[in-house]
mmCIF file of C-alpha atoms and ligand atoms in Angstrom:
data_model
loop_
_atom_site.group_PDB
_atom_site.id
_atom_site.type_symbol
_atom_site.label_atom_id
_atom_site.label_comp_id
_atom_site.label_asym_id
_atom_site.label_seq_id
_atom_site.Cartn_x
_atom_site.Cartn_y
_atom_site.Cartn_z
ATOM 1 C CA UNK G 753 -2.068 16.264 -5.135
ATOM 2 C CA UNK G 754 1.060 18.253 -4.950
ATOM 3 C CA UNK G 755 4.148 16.710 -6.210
ATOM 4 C CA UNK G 756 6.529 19.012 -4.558
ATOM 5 C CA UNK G 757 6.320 17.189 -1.449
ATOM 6 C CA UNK G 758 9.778 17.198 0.507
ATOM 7 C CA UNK G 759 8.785 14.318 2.405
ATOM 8 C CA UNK G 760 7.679 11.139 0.474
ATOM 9 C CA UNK G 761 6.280 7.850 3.006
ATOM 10 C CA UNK G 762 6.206 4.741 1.714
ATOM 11 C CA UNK G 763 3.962 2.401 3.787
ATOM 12 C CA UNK G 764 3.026 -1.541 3.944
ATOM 13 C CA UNK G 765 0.735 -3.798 5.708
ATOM 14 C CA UNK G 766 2.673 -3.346 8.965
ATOM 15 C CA UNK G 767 1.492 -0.178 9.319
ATOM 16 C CA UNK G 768 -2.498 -1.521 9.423
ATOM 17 C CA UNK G 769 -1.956 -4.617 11.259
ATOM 18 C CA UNK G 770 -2.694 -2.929 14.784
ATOM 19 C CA UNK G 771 -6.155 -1.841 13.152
ATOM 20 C CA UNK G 772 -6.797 -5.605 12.535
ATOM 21 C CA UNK G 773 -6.088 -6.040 9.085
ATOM 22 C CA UNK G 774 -3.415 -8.774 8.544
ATOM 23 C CA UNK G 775 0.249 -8.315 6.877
ATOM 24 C CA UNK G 776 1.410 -11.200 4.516
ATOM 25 C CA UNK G 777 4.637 -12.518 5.363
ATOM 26 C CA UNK G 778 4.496 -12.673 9.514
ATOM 27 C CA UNK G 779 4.356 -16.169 10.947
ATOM 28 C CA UNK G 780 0.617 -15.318 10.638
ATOM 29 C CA UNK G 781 0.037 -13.612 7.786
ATOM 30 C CA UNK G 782 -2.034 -13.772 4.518
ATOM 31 C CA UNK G 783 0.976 -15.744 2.424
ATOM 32 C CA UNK G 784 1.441 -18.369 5.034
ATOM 33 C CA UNK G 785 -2.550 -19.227 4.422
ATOM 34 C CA UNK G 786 -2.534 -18.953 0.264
ATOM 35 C CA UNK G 787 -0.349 -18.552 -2.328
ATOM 36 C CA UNK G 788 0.608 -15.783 -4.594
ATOM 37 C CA UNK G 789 0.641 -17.835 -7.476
ATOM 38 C CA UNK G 790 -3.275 -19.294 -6.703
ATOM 39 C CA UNK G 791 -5.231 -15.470 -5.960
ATOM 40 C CA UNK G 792 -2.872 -12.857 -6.454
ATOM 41 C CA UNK G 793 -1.256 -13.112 -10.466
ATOM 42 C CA UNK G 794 -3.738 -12.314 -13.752
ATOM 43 C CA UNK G 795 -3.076 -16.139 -14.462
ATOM 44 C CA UNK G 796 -4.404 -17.132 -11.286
ATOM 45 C CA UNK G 797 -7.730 -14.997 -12.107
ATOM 46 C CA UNK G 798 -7.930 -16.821 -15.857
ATOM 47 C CA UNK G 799 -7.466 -19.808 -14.401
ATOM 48 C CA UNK G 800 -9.828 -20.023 -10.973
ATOM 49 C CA UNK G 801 -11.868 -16.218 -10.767
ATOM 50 C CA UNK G 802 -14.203 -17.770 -8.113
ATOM 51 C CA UNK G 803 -11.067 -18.736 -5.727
ATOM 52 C CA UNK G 804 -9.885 -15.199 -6.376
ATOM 53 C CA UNK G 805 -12.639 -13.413 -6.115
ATOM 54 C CA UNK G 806 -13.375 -15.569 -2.703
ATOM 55 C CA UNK G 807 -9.955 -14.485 -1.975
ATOM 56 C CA UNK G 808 -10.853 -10.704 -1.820
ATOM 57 C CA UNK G 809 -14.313 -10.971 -1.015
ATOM 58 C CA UNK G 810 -13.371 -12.114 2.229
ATOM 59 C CA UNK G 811 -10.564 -9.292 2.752
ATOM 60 C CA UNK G 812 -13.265 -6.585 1.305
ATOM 61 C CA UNK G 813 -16.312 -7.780 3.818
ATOM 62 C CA UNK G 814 -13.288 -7.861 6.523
ATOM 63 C CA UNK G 815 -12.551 -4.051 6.197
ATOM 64 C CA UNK G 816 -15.792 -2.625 5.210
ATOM 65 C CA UNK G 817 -17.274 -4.713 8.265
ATOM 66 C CA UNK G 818 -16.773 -1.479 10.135
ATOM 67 C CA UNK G 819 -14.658 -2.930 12.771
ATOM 68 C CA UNK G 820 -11.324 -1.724 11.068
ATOM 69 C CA UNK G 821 -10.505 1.393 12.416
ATOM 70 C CA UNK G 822 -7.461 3.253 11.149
ATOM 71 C CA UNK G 823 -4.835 3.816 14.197
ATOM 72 C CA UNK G 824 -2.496 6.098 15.728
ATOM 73 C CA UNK G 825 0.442 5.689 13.170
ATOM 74 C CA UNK G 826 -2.299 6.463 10.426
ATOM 75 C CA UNK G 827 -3.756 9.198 12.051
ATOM 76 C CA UNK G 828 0.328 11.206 12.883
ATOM 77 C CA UNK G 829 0.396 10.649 9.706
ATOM 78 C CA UNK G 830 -2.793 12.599 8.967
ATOM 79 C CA UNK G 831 -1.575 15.202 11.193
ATOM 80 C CA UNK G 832 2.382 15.444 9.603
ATOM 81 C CA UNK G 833 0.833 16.022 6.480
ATOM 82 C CA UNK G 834 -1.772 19.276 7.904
ATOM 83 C CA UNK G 835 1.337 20.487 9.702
ATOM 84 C CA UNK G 836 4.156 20.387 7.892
ATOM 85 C CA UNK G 837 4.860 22.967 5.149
ATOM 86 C CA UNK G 838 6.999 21.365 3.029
ATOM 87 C CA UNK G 839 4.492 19.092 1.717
ATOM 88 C CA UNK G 840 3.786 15.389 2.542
ATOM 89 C CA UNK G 841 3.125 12.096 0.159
ATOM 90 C CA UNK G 842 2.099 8.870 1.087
ATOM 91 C CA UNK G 843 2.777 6.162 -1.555
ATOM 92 C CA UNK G 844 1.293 3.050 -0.326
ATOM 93 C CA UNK G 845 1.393 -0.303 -1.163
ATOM 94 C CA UNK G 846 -1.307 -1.218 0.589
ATOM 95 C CA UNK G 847 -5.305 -1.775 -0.576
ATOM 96 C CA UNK G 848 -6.937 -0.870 2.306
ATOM 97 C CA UNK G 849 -8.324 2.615 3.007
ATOM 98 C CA UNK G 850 -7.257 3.555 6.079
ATOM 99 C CA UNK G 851 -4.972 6.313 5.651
ATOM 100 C CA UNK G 852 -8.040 8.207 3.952
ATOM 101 C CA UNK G 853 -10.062 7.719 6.770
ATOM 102 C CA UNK G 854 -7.403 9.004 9.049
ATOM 103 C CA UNK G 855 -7.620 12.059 6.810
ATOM 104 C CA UNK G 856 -4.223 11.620 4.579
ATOM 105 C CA UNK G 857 -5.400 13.141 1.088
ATOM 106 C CA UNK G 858 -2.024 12.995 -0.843
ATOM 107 C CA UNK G 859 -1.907 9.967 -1.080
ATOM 108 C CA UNK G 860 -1.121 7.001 -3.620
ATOM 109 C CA UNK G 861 -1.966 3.502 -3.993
ATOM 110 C CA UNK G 862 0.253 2.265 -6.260
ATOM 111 C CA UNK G 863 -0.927 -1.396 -5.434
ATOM 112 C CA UNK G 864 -4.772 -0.220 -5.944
ATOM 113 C CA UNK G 865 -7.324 -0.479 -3.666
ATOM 114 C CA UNK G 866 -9.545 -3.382 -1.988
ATOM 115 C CA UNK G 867 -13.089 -1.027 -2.241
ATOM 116 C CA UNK G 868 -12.678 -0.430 -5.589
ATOM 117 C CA UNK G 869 -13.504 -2.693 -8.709
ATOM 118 C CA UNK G 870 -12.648 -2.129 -12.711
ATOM 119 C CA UNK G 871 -13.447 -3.922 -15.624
ATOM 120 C CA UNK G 872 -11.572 -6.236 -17.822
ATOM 121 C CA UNK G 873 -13.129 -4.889 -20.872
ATOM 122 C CA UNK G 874 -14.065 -1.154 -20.542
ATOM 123 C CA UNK G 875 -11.484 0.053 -17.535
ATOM 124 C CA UNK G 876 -13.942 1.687 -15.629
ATOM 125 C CA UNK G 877 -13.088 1.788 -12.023
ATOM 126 C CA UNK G 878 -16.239 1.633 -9.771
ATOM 127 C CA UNK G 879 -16.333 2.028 -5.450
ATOM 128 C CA UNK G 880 -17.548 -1.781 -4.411
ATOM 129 C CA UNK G 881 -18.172 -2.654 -0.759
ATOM 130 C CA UNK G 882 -19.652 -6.105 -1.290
ATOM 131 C CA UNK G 883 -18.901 -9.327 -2.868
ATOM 132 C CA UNK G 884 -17.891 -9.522 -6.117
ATOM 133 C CA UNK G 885 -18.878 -12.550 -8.453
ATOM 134 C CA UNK G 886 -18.512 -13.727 -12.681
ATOM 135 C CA UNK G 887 -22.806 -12.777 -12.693
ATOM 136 C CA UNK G 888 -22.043 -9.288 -12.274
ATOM 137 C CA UNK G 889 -22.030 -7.015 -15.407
ATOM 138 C CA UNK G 890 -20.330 -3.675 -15.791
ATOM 139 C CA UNK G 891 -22.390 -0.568 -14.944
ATOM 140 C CA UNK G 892 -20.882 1.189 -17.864
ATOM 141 C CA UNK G 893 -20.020 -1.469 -20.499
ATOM 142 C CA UNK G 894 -22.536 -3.798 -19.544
ATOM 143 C CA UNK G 895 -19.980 -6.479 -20.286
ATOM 144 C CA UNK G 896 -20.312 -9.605 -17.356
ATOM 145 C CA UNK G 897 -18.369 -11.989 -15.933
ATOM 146 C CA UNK G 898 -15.245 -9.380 -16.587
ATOM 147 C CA UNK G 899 -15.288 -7.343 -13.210
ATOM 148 C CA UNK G 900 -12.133 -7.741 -11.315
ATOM 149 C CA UNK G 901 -10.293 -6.309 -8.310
ATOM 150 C CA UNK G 902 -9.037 -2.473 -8.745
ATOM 151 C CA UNK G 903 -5.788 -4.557 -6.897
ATOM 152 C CA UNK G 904 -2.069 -4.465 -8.774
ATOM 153 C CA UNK G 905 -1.129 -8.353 -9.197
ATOM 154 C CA UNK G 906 1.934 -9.846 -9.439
ATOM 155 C CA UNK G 907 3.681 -9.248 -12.720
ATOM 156 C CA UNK G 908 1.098 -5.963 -13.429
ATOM 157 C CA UNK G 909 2.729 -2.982 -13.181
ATOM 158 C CA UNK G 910 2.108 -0.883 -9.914
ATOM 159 C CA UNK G 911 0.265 2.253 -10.897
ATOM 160 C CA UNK G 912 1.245 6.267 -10.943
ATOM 161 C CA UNK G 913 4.808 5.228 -11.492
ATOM 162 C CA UNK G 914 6.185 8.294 -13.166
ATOM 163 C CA UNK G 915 4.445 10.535 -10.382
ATOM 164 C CA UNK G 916 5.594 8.557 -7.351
ATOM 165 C CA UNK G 917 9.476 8.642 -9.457
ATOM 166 C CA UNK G 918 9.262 12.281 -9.638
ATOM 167 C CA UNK G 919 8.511 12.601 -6.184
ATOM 168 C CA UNK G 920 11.233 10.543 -4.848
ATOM 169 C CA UNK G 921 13.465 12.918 -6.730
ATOM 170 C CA UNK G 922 12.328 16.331 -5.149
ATOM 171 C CA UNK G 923 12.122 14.786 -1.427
ATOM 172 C CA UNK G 924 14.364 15.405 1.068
ATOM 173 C CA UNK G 925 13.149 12.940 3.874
ATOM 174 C CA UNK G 926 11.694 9.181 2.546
ATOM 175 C CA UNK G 927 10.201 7.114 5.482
ATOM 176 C CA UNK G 928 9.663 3.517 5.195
ATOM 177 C CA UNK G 929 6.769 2.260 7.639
ATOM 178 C CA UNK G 930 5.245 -1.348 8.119
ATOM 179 C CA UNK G 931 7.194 -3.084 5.030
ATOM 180 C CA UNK G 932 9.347 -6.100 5.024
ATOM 181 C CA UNK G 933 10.999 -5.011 1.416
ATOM 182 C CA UNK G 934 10.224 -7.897 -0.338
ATOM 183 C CA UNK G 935 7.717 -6.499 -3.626
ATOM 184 C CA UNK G 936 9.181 -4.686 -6.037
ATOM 185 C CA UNK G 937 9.125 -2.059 -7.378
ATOM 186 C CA UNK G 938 8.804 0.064 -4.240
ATOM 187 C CA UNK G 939 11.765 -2.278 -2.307
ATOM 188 C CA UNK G 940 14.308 -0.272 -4.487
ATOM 189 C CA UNK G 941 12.704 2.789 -3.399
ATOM 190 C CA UNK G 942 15.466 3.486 -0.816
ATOM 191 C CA UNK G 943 18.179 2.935 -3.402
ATOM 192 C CA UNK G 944 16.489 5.672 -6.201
ATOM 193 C CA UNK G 945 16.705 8.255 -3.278
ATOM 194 C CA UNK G 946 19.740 7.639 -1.423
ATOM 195 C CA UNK G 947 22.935 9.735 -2.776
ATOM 196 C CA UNK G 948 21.085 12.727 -3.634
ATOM 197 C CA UNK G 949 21.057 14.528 0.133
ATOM 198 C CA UNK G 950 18.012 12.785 0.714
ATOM 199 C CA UNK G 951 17.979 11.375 4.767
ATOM 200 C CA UNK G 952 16.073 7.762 4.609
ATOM 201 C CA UNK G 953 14.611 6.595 7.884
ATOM 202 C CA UNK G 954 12.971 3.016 8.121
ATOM 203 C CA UNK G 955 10.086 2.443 10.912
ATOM 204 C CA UNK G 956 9.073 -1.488 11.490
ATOM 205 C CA UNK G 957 9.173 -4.216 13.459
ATOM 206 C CA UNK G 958 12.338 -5.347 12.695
ATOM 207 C CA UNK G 959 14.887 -4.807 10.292
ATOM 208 C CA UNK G 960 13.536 -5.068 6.364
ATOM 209 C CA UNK G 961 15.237 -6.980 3.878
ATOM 210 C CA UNK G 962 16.655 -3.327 2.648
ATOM 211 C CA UNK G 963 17.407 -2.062 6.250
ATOM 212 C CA UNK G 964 21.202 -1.570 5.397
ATOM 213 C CA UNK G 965 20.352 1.205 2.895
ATOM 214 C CA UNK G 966 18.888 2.969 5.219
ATOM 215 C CA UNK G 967 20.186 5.912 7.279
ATOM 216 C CA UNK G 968 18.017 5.345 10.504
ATOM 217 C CA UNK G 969 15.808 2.936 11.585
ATOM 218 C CA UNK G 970 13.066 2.849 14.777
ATOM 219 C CA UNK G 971 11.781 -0.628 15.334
ATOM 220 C CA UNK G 972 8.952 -1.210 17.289
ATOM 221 C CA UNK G 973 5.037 -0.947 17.086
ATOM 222 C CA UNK G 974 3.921 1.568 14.577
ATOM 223 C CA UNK G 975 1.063 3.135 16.623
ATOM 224 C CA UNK G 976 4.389 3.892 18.964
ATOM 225 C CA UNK G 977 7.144 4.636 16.467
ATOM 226 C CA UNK G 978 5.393 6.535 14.351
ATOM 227 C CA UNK G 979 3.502 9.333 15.931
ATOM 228 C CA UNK G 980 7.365 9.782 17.855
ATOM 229 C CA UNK G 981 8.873 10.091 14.864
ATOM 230 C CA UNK G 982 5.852 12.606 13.172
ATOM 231 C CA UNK G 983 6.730 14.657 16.752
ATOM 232 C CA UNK G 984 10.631 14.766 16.420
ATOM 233 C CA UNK G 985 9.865 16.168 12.658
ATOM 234 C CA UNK G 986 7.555 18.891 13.401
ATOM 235 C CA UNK G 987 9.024 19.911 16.306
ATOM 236 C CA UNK G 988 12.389 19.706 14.902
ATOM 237 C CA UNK G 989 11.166 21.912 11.959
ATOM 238 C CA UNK G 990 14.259 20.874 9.331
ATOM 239 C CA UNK G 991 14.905 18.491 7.148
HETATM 240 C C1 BV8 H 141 6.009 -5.651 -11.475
HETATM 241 C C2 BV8 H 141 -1.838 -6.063 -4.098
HETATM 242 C C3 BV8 H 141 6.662 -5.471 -13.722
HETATM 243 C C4 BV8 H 141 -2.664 -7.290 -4.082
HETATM 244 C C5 BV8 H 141 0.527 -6.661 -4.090
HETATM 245 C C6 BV8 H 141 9.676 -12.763 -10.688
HETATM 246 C C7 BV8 H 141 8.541 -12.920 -11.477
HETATM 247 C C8 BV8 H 141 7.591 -11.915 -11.619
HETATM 248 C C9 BV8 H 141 7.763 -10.726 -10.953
HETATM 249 C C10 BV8 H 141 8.880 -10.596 -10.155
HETATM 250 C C11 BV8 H 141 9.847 -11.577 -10.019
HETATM 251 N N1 BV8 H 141 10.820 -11.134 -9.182
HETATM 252 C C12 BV8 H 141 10.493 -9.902 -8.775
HETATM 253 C C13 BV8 H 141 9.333 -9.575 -9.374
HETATM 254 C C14 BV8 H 141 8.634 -8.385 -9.232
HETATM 255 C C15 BV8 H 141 7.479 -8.647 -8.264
HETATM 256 C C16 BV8 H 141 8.053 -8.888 -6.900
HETATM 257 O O1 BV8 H 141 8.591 -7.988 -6.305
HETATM 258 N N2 BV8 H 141 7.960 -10.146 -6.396
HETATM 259 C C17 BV8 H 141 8.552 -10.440 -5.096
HETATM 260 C C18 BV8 H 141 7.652 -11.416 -4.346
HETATM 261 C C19 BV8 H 141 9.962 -11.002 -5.308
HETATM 262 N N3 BV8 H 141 6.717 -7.432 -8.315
HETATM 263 C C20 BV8 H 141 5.681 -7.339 -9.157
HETATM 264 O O2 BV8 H 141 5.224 -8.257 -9.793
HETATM 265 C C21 BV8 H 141 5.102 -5.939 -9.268
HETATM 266 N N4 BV8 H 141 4.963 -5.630 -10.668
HETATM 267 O O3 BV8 H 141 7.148 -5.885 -11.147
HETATM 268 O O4 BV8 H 141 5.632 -5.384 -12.752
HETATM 269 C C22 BV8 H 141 6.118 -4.998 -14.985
HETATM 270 C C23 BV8 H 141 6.936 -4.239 -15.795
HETATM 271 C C24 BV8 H 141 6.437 -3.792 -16.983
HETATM 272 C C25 BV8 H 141 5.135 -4.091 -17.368
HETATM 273 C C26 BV8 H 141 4.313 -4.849 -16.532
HETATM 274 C C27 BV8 H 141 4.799 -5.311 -15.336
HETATM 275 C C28 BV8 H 141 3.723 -5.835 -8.661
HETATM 276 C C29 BV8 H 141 3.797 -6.075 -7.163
HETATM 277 C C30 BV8 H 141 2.449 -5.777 -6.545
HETATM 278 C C31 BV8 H 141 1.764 -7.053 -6.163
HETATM 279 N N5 BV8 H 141 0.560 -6.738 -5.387
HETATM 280 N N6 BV8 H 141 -0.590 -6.353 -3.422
HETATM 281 C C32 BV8 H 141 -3.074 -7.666 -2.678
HETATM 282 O O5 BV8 H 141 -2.806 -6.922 -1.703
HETATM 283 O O6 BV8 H 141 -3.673 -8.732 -2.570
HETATM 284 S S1 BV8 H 141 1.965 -6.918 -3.211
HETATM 285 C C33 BV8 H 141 1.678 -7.130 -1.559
HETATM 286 O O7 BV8 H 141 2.981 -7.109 -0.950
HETATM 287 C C34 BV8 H 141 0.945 -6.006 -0.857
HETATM 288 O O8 BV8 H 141 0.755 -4.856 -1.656
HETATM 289 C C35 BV8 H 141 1.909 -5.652 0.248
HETATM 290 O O9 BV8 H 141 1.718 -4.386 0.728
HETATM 291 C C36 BV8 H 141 3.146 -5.801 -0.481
HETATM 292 C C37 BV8 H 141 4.406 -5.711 0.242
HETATM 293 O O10 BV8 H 141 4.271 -6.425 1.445
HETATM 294 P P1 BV8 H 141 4.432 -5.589 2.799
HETATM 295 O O11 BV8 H 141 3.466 -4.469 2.769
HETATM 296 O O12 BV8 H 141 5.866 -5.266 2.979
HETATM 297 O O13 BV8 H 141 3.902 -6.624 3.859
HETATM 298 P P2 BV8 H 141 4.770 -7.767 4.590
HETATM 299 O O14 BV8 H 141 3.811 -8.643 5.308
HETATM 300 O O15 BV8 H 141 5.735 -8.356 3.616
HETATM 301 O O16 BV8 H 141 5.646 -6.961 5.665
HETATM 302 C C38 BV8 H 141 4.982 -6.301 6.734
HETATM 303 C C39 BV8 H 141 6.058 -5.683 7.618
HETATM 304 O O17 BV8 H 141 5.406 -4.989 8.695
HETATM 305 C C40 BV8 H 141 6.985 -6.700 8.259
HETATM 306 O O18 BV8 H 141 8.336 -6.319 8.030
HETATM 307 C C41 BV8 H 141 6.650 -6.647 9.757
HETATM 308 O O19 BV8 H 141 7.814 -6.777 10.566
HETATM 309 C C42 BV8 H 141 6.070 -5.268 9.900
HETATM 310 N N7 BV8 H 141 5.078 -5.146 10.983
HETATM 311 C C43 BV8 H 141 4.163 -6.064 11.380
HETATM 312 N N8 BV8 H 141 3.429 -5.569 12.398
HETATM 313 C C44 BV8 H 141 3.884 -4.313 12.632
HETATM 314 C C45 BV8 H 141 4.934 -4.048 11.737
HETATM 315 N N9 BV8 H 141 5.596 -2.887 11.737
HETATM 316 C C46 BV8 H 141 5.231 -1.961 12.650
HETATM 317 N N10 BV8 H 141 4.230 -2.146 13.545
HETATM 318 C C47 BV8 H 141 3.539 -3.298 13.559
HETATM 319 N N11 BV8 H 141 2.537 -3.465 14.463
#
């Protein structure tokens, strides 16, 4: 992982939802089904495990089904980060592992990830494909009925913080791909970078709820957008 990257991509569940996987806050996505407060908050958990766990046993059997392939956007961004000597970072909020299997390797989840499960009592952080239930115990602790989601909730905070920080501070290009710029901490993103020389482009749908802070915008499908964009940076060659 090297945090001299000059070019530091945030990305969001737009940026999957042409390999399938649904975003959360379009007319048909996850949040118009469920609410935060019931699967995706530590009280929720306490409260109702088996409705969470449901929750992301269905998402988890969903993208380890083998039907979600990563797509075009994932894979120029693959290929930005093999080509482009300045160094690239992705920093994504979402849980799904697509940008690995496009072949991104500096890469961050600060929201955690879907195939991975820790416990509540020990911390270990095992890969888990299937469904997850209260009978399972820890491999390590032994400890059951305290395995949870390796996922960030609502009100946890968002993990490798200080890393993804110092990035943001040495880039000189951020890109914002496939999020609406509603979850913070990585809405306010855009703001930590802009005045220091650093040129912020946003790449969506539409415009964000941030899209003002942002230098330049392309709007339109990411498997589109996005390997344009990866072509107008390497074969620009600055930044
Ligand atoms: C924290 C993991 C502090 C789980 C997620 C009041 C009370 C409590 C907290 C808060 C509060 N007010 C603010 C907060 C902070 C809160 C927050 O921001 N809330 C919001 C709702 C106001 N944030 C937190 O709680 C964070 N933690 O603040 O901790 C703290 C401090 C000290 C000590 C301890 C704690 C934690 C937030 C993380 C929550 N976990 N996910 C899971 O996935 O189930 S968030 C969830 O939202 C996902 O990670 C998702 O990625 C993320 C953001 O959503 P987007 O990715 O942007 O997806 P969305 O659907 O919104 O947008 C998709 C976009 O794509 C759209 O714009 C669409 O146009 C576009 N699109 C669609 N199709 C395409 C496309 N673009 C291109 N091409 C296409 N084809």
């Amino acid at each position: 992982m090297t945090d001299t990257a000059n070019i530091v991509v945030l990305t969001g569940a737009g940026i999957s939802k042409e390999s399938g996987l649904a975003t959360f806050r379009d007319a048909d996505g996850i949040w118009a089904r469920v609410r935060i407060e019931d699967v995706a908050t530590p009280e929720a958990f306490a409260r109702d495990p088996e409705r969470v766990h449901d929750f992301y046993n269905t998402r988890r059997a969903g993208l380890a089904s083998g039907g979600v392939m990563p797509n075009a956007a994932h894979v120029a961004l693959a290929r930005l980060e093999a080509e482009w000597p300045g160094g690239v970072l992705i920093v994504t909020q979402n849980i799904d592992d697509l940008h690995e299997r496009a072949g991104s390797r500096n890469l961050l989840h600060m929201h955690g990830e879907l195939l991975k499960i820790r416990c509540n009592r020990c911390q270990a952080i095992t890969g888990w494909t299937e469904d997850l239930s209260l009978e399972h115990a820890c491999a390590d602790c032994g400890d059951a009925g305290g395995l949870r989601p390796n996922v960030v909730w609502f009100g946890e905070m968002p993990l490798e913080m200080e890393r993804i920080y110092q990035a943001l501070d040495r880039c000189r290009l951020f890109m914002s791909i496939g999020t609406s710029g509603n979850v913070y901490p990585a809405a306010g993103f855009v703001a930590h970078v802009t005045g220091g020389g650093t040129h912020t482009v946003e790449i969506n749908m539409e415009p964000s709820e941030g899209a003002a802070q942002f230098a330049e915008a392309h709007y339109g499908l990411a498997t589109e957008t996005v390997p344009a964009y990866v072509d107008k940076i390497l074969n620009g060659g600055k930044l």
